[in-house]
PDB file of C-alpha atoms in Angstrom:
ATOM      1  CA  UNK A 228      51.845 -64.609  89.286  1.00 45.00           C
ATOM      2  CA  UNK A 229      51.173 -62.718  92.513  1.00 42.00           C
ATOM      3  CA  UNK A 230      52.253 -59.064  92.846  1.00 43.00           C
ATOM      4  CA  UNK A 231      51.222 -56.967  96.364  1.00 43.00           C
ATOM      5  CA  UNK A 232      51.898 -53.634  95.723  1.00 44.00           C
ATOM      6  CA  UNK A 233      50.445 -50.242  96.666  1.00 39.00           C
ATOM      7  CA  UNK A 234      47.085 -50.255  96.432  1.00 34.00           C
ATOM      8  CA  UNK A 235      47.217 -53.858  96.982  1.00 35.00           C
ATOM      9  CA  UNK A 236      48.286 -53.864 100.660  1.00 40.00           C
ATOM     10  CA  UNK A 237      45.525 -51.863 102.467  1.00 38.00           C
ATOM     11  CA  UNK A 238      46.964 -52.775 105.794  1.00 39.00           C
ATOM     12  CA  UNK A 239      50.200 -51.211 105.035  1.00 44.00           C
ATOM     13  CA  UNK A 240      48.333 -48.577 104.594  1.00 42.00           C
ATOM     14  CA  UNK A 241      47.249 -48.070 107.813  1.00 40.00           C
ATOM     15  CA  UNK A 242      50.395 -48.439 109.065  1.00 45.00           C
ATOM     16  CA  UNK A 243      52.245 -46.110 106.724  1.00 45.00           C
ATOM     17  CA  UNK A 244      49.569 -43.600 107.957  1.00 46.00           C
ATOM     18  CA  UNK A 245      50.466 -44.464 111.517  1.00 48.00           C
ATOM     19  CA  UNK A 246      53.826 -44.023 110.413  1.00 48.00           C
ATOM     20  CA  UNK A 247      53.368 -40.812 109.323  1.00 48.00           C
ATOM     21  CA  UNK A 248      50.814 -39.441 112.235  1.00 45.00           C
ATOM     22  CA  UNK A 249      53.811 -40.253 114.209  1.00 43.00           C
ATOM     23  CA  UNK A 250      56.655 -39.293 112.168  1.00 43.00           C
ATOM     24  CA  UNK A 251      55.882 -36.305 110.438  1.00 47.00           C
ATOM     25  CA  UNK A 252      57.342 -32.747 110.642  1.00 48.00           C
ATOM     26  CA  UNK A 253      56.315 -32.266 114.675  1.00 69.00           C
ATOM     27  CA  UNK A 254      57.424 -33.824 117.151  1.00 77.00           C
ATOM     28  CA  UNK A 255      54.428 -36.410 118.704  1.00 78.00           C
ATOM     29  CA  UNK A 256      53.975 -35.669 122.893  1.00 84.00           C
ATOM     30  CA  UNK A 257      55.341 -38.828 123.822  1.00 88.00           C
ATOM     31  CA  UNK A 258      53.358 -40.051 127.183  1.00 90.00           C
ATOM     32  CA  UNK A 259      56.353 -42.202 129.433  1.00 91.00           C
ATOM     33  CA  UNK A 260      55.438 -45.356 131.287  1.00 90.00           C
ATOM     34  CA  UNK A 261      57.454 -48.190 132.711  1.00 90.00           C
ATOM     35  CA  UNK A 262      59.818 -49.930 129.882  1.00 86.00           C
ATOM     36  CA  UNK A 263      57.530 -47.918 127.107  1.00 88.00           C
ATOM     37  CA  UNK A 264      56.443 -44.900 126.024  1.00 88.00           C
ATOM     38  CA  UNK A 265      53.598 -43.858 123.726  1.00 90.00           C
ATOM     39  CA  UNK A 266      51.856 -40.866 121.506  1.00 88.00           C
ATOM     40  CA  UNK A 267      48.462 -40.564 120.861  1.00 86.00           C
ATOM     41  CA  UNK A 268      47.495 -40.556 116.975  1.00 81.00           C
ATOM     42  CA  UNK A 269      46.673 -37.090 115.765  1.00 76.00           C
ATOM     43  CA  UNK A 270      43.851 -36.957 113.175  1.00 74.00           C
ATOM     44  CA  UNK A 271      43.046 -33.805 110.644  1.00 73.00           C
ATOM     45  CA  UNK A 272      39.919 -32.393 111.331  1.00 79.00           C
ATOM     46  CA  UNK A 273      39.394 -29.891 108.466  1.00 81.00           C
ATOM     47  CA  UNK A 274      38.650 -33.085 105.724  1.00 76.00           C
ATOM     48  CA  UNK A 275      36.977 -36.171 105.687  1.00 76.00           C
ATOM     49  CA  UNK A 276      37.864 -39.608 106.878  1.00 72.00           C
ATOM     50  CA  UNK A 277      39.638 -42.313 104.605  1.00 76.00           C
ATOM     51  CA  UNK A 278      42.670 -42.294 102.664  1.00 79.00           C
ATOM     52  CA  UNK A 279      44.526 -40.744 100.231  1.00 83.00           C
ATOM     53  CA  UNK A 280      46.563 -43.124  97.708  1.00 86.00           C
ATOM     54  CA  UNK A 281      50.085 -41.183  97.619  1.00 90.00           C
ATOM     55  CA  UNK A 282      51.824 -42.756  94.882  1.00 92.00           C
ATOM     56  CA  UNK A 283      55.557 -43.930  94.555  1.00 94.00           C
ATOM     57  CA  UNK A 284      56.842 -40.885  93.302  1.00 93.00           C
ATOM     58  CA  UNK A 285      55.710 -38.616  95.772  1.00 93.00           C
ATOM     59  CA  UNK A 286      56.474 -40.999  99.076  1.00 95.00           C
ATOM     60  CA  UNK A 287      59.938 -42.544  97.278  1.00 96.00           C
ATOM     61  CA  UNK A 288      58.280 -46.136  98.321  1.00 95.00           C
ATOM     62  CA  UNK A 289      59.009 -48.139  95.338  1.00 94.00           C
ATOM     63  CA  UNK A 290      58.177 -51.870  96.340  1.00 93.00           C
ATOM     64  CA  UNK A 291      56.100 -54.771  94.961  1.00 91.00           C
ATOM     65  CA  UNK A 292      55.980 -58.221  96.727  1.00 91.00           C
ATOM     66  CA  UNK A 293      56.603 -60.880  93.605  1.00 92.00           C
ATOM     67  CA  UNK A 294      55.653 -64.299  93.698  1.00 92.00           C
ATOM     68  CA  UNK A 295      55.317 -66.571  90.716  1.00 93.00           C
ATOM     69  CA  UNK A 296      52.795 -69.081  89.856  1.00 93.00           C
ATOM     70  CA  UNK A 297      55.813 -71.884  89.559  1.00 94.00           C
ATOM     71  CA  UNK A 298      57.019 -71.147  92.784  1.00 93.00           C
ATOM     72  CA  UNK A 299      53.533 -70.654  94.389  1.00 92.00           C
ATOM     73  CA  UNK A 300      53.126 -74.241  92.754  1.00 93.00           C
ATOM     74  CA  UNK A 301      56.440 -75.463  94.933  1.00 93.00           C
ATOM     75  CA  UNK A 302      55.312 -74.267  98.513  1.00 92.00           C
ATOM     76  CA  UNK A 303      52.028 -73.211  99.240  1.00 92.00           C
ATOM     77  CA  UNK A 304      53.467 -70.843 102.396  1.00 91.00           C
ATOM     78  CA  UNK A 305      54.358 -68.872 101.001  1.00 91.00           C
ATOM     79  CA  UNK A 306      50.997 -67.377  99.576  1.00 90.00           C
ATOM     80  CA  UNK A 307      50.953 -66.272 103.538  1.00 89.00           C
ATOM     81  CA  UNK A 308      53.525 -63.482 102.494  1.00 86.00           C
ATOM     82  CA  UNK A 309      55.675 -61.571 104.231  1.00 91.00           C
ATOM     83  CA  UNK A 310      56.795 -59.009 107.011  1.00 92.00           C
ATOM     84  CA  UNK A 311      56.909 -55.158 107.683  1.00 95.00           C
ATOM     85  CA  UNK A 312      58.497 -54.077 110.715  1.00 96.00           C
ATOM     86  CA  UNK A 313      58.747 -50.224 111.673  1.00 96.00           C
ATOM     87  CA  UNK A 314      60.901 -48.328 113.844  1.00 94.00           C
ATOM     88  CA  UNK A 315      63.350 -45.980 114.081  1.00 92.00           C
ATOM     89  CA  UNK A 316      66.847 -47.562 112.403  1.00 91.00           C
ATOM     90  CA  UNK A 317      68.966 -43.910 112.529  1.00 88.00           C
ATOM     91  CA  UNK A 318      67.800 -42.266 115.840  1.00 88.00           C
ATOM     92  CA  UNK A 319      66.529 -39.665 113.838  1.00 90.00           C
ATOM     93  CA  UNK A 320      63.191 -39.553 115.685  1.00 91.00           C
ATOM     94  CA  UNK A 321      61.201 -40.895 112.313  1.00 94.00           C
ATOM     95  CA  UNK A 322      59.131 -43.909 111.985  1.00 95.00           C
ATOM     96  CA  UNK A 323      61.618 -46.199 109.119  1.00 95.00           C
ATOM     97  CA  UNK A 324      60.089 -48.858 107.426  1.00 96.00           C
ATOM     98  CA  UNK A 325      61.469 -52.532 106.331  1.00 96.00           C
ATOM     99  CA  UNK A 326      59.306 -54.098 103.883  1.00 97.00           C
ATOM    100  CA  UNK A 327      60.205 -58.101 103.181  1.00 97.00           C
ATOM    101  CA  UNK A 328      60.311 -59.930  99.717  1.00 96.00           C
ATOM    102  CA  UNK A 329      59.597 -63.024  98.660  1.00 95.00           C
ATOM    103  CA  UNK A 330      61.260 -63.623  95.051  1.00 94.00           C
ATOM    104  CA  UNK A 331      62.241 -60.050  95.367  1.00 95.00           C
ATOM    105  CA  UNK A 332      64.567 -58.002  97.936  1.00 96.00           C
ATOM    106  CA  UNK A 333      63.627 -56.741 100.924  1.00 96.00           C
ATOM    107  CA  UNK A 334      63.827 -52.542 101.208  1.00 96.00           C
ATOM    108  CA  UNK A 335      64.202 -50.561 103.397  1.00 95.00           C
ATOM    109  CA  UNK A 336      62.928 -46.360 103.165  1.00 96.00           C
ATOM    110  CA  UNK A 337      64.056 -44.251 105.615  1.00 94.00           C
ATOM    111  CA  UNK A 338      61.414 -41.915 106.923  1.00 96.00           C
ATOM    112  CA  UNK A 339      62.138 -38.465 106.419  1.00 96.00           C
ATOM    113  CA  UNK A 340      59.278 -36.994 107.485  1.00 95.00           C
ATOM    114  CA  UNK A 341      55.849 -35.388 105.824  1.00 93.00           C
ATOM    115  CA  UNK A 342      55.617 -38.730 103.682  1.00 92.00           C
ATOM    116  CA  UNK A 343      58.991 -38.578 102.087  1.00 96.00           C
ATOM    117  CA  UNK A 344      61.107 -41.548 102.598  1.00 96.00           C
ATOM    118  CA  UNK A 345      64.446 -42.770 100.634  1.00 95.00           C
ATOM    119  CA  UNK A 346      65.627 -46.397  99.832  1.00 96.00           C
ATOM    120  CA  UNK A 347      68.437 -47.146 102.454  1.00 93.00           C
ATOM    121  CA  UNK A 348      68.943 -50.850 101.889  1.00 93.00           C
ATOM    122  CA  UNK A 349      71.871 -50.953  99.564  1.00 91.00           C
ATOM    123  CA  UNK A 350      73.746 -48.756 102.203  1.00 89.00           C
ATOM    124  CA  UNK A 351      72.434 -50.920 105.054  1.00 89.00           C
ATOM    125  CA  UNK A 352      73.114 -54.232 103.387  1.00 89.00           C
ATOM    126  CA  UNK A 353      69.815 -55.477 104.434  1.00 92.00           C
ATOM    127  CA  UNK A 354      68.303 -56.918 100.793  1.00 94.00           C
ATOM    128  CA  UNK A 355      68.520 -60.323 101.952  1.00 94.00           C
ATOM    129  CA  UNK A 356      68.880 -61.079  98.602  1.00 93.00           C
ATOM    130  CA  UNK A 357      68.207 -65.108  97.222  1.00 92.00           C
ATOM    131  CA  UNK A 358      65.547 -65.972 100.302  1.00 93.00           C
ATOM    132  CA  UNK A 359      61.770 -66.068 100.754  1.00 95.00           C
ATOM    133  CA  UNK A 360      61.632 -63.322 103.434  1.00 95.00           C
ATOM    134  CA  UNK A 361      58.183 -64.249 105.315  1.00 94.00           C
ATOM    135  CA  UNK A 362      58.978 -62.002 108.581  1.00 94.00           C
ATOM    136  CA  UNK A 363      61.008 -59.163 110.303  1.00 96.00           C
ATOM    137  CA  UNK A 364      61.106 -57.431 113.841  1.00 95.00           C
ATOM    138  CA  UNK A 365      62.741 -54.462 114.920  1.00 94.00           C
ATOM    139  CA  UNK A 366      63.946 -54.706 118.606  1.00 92.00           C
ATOM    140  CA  UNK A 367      66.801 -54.017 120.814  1.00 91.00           C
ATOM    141  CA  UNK A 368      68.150 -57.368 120.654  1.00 88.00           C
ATOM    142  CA  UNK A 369      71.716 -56.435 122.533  1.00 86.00           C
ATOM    143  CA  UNK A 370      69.752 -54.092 124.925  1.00 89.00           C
ATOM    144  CA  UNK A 371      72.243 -50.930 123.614  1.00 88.00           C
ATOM    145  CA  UNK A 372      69.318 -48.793 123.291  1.00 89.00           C
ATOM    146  CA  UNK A 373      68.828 -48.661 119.168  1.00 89.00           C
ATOM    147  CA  UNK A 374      66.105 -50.967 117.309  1.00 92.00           C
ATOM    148  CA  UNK A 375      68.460 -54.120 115.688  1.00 91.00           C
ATOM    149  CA  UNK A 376      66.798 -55.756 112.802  1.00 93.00           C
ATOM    150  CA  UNK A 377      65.785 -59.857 112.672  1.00 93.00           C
ATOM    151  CA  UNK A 378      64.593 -61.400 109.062  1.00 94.00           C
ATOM    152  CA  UNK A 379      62.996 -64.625 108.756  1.00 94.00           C
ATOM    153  CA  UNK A 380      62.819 -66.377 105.708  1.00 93.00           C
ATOM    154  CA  UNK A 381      61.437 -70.269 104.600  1.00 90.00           C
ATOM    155  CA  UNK A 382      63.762 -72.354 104.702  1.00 85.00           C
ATOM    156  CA  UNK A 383      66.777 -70.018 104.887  1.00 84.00           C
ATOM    157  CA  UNK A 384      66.812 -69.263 108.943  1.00 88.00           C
ATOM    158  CA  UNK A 385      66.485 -66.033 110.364  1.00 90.00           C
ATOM    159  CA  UNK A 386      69.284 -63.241 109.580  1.00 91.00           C
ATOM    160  CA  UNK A 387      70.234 -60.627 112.152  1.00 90.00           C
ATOM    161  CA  UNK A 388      71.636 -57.054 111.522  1.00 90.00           C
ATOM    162  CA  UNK A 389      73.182 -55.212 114.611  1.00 88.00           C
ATOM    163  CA  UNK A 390      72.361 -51.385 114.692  1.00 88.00           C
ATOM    164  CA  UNK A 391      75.203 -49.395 115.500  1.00 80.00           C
ATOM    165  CA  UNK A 392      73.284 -46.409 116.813  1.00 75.00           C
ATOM    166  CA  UNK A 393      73.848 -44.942 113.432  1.00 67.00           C
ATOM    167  CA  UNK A 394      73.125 -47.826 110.821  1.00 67.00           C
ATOM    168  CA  UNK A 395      72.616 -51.462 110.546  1.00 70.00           C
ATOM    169  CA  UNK A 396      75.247 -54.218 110.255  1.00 63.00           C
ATOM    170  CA  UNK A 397      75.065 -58.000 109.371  1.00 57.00           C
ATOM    171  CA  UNK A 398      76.090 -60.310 111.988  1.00 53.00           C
ATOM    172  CA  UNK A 399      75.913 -64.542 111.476  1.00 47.00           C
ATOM    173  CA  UNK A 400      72.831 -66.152 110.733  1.00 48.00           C
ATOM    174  CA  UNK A 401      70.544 -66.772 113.875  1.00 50.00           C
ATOM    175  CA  UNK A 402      67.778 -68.531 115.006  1.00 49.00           C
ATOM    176  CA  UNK A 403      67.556 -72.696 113.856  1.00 42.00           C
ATOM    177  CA  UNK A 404      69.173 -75.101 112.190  1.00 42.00           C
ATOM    178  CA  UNK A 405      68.228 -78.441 111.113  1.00 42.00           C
ATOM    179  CA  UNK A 406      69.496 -81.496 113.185  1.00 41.00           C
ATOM    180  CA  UNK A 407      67.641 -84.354 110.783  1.00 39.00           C
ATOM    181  CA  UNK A 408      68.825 -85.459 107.716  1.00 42.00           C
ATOM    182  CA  UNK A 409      68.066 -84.221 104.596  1.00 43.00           C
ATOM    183  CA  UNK A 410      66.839 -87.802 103.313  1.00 41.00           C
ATOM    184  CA  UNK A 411      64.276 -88.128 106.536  1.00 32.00           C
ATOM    185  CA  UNK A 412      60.559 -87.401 105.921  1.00 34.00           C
ATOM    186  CA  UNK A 413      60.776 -86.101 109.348  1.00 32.00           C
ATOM    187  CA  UNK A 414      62.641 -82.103 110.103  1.00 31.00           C
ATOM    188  CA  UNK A 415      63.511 -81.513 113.349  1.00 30.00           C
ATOM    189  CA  UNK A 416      64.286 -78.233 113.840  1.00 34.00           C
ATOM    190  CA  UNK A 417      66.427 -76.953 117.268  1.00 30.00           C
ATOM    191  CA  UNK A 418      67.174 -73.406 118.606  1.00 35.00           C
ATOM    192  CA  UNK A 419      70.558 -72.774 118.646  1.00 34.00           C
ATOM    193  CA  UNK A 420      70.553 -68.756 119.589  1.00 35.00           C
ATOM    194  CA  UNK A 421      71.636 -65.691 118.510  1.00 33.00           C
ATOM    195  CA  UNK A 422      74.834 -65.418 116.998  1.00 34.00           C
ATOM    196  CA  UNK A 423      77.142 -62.399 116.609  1.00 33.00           C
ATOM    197  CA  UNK A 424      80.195 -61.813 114.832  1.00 31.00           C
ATOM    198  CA  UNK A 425      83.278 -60.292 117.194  1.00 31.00           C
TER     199      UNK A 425
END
């Protein structure tokens, strides 16, 4: 069995500590540009490079990436893994993060600030519960101005969840659907868009 947790995922690592050079208790001095804008990353000075392993009871990020041998066994993909995406979900001005699962659910922690975050997903509805998550964005899909949330997932299509402004939302399943039979050795596989409920 396969288990990526903590100290297990060094590059989430980095970017929790990107997360939280840009998220923390100040305000970053965000430089504008055309369609983007951008902060430099702020190191400490006073101790010396590397990291620091902050453990699940001091950040509130409880999550371990579970595969088993059986299913390993099944599909070989998905030893690839799966997604983070960060952003800010609540307009709070925080870095959130959205952490996928493969035989587990997905979480997500808001970020509220100096390395504190708090599960959000069962009030989001974003657990994706029953799929092999293998990917996730955040972008403005509907161009309202507020990050919406896209999960991938093998052999499940891709889910989307509309932000609000305030919090996310499920919406229909986007993304592909399959246009062979199930009985062909050959998948076909054809876009059919983004959907959204009314």
């Amino acid at each position: 069995m396969w288990v990526w947790a903590g100290a297990g995922l060094p590059l989430l690592a980095v970017v929790v500590a990107q997360v939280a050079s840009l998220g923390g208790a100040s305000e970053p001095a965000w430089e504008e540009g055309p369609g983007f804008r951008s902060a430099p990353v702020r190191f400490a000075t006073n101790r010396p490079a590397g990291f620091t392993r902050l453990p699940p009871d001091a950040t509130g990020v409880v999550f371990a990436n579970v595969l088993s041998d059986a299913a390993e066994a099944r599909n070989r993909l998905l030893e690839i893994g799966s997604g983070v995406a960060l952003g800010d979900i609540d307009g709070d001005g925080l870095t959130d993060l959205y952490l996928c699962g493969l035989e587990n659910r997905n979480s997500l922690y808001r970020n509220l600030g100096n390395w504190k975050f708090e599960d959000g997903t069962a009030r989001a509805g974003v657990a994706c519960e029953g799929q092999f998550s293998t990917g996730c964005a955040l972008v403005d899909l509907d161009g309202d101005g507020d990050l919406d949330l896209l999960v991938n997932s093998l052999g499940g299509g891709t889910r989307l969840f509309r932000n609000d402004g305030r919090d996310l939302r499920r919406t229909r399943s986007a993304g592909f659907v399959r246009s062979a039979p199930r009985r062909s050795p050959w998948r076909i596989w054809t876009a059919t868009g983004i959907w959204t409920s009314t």
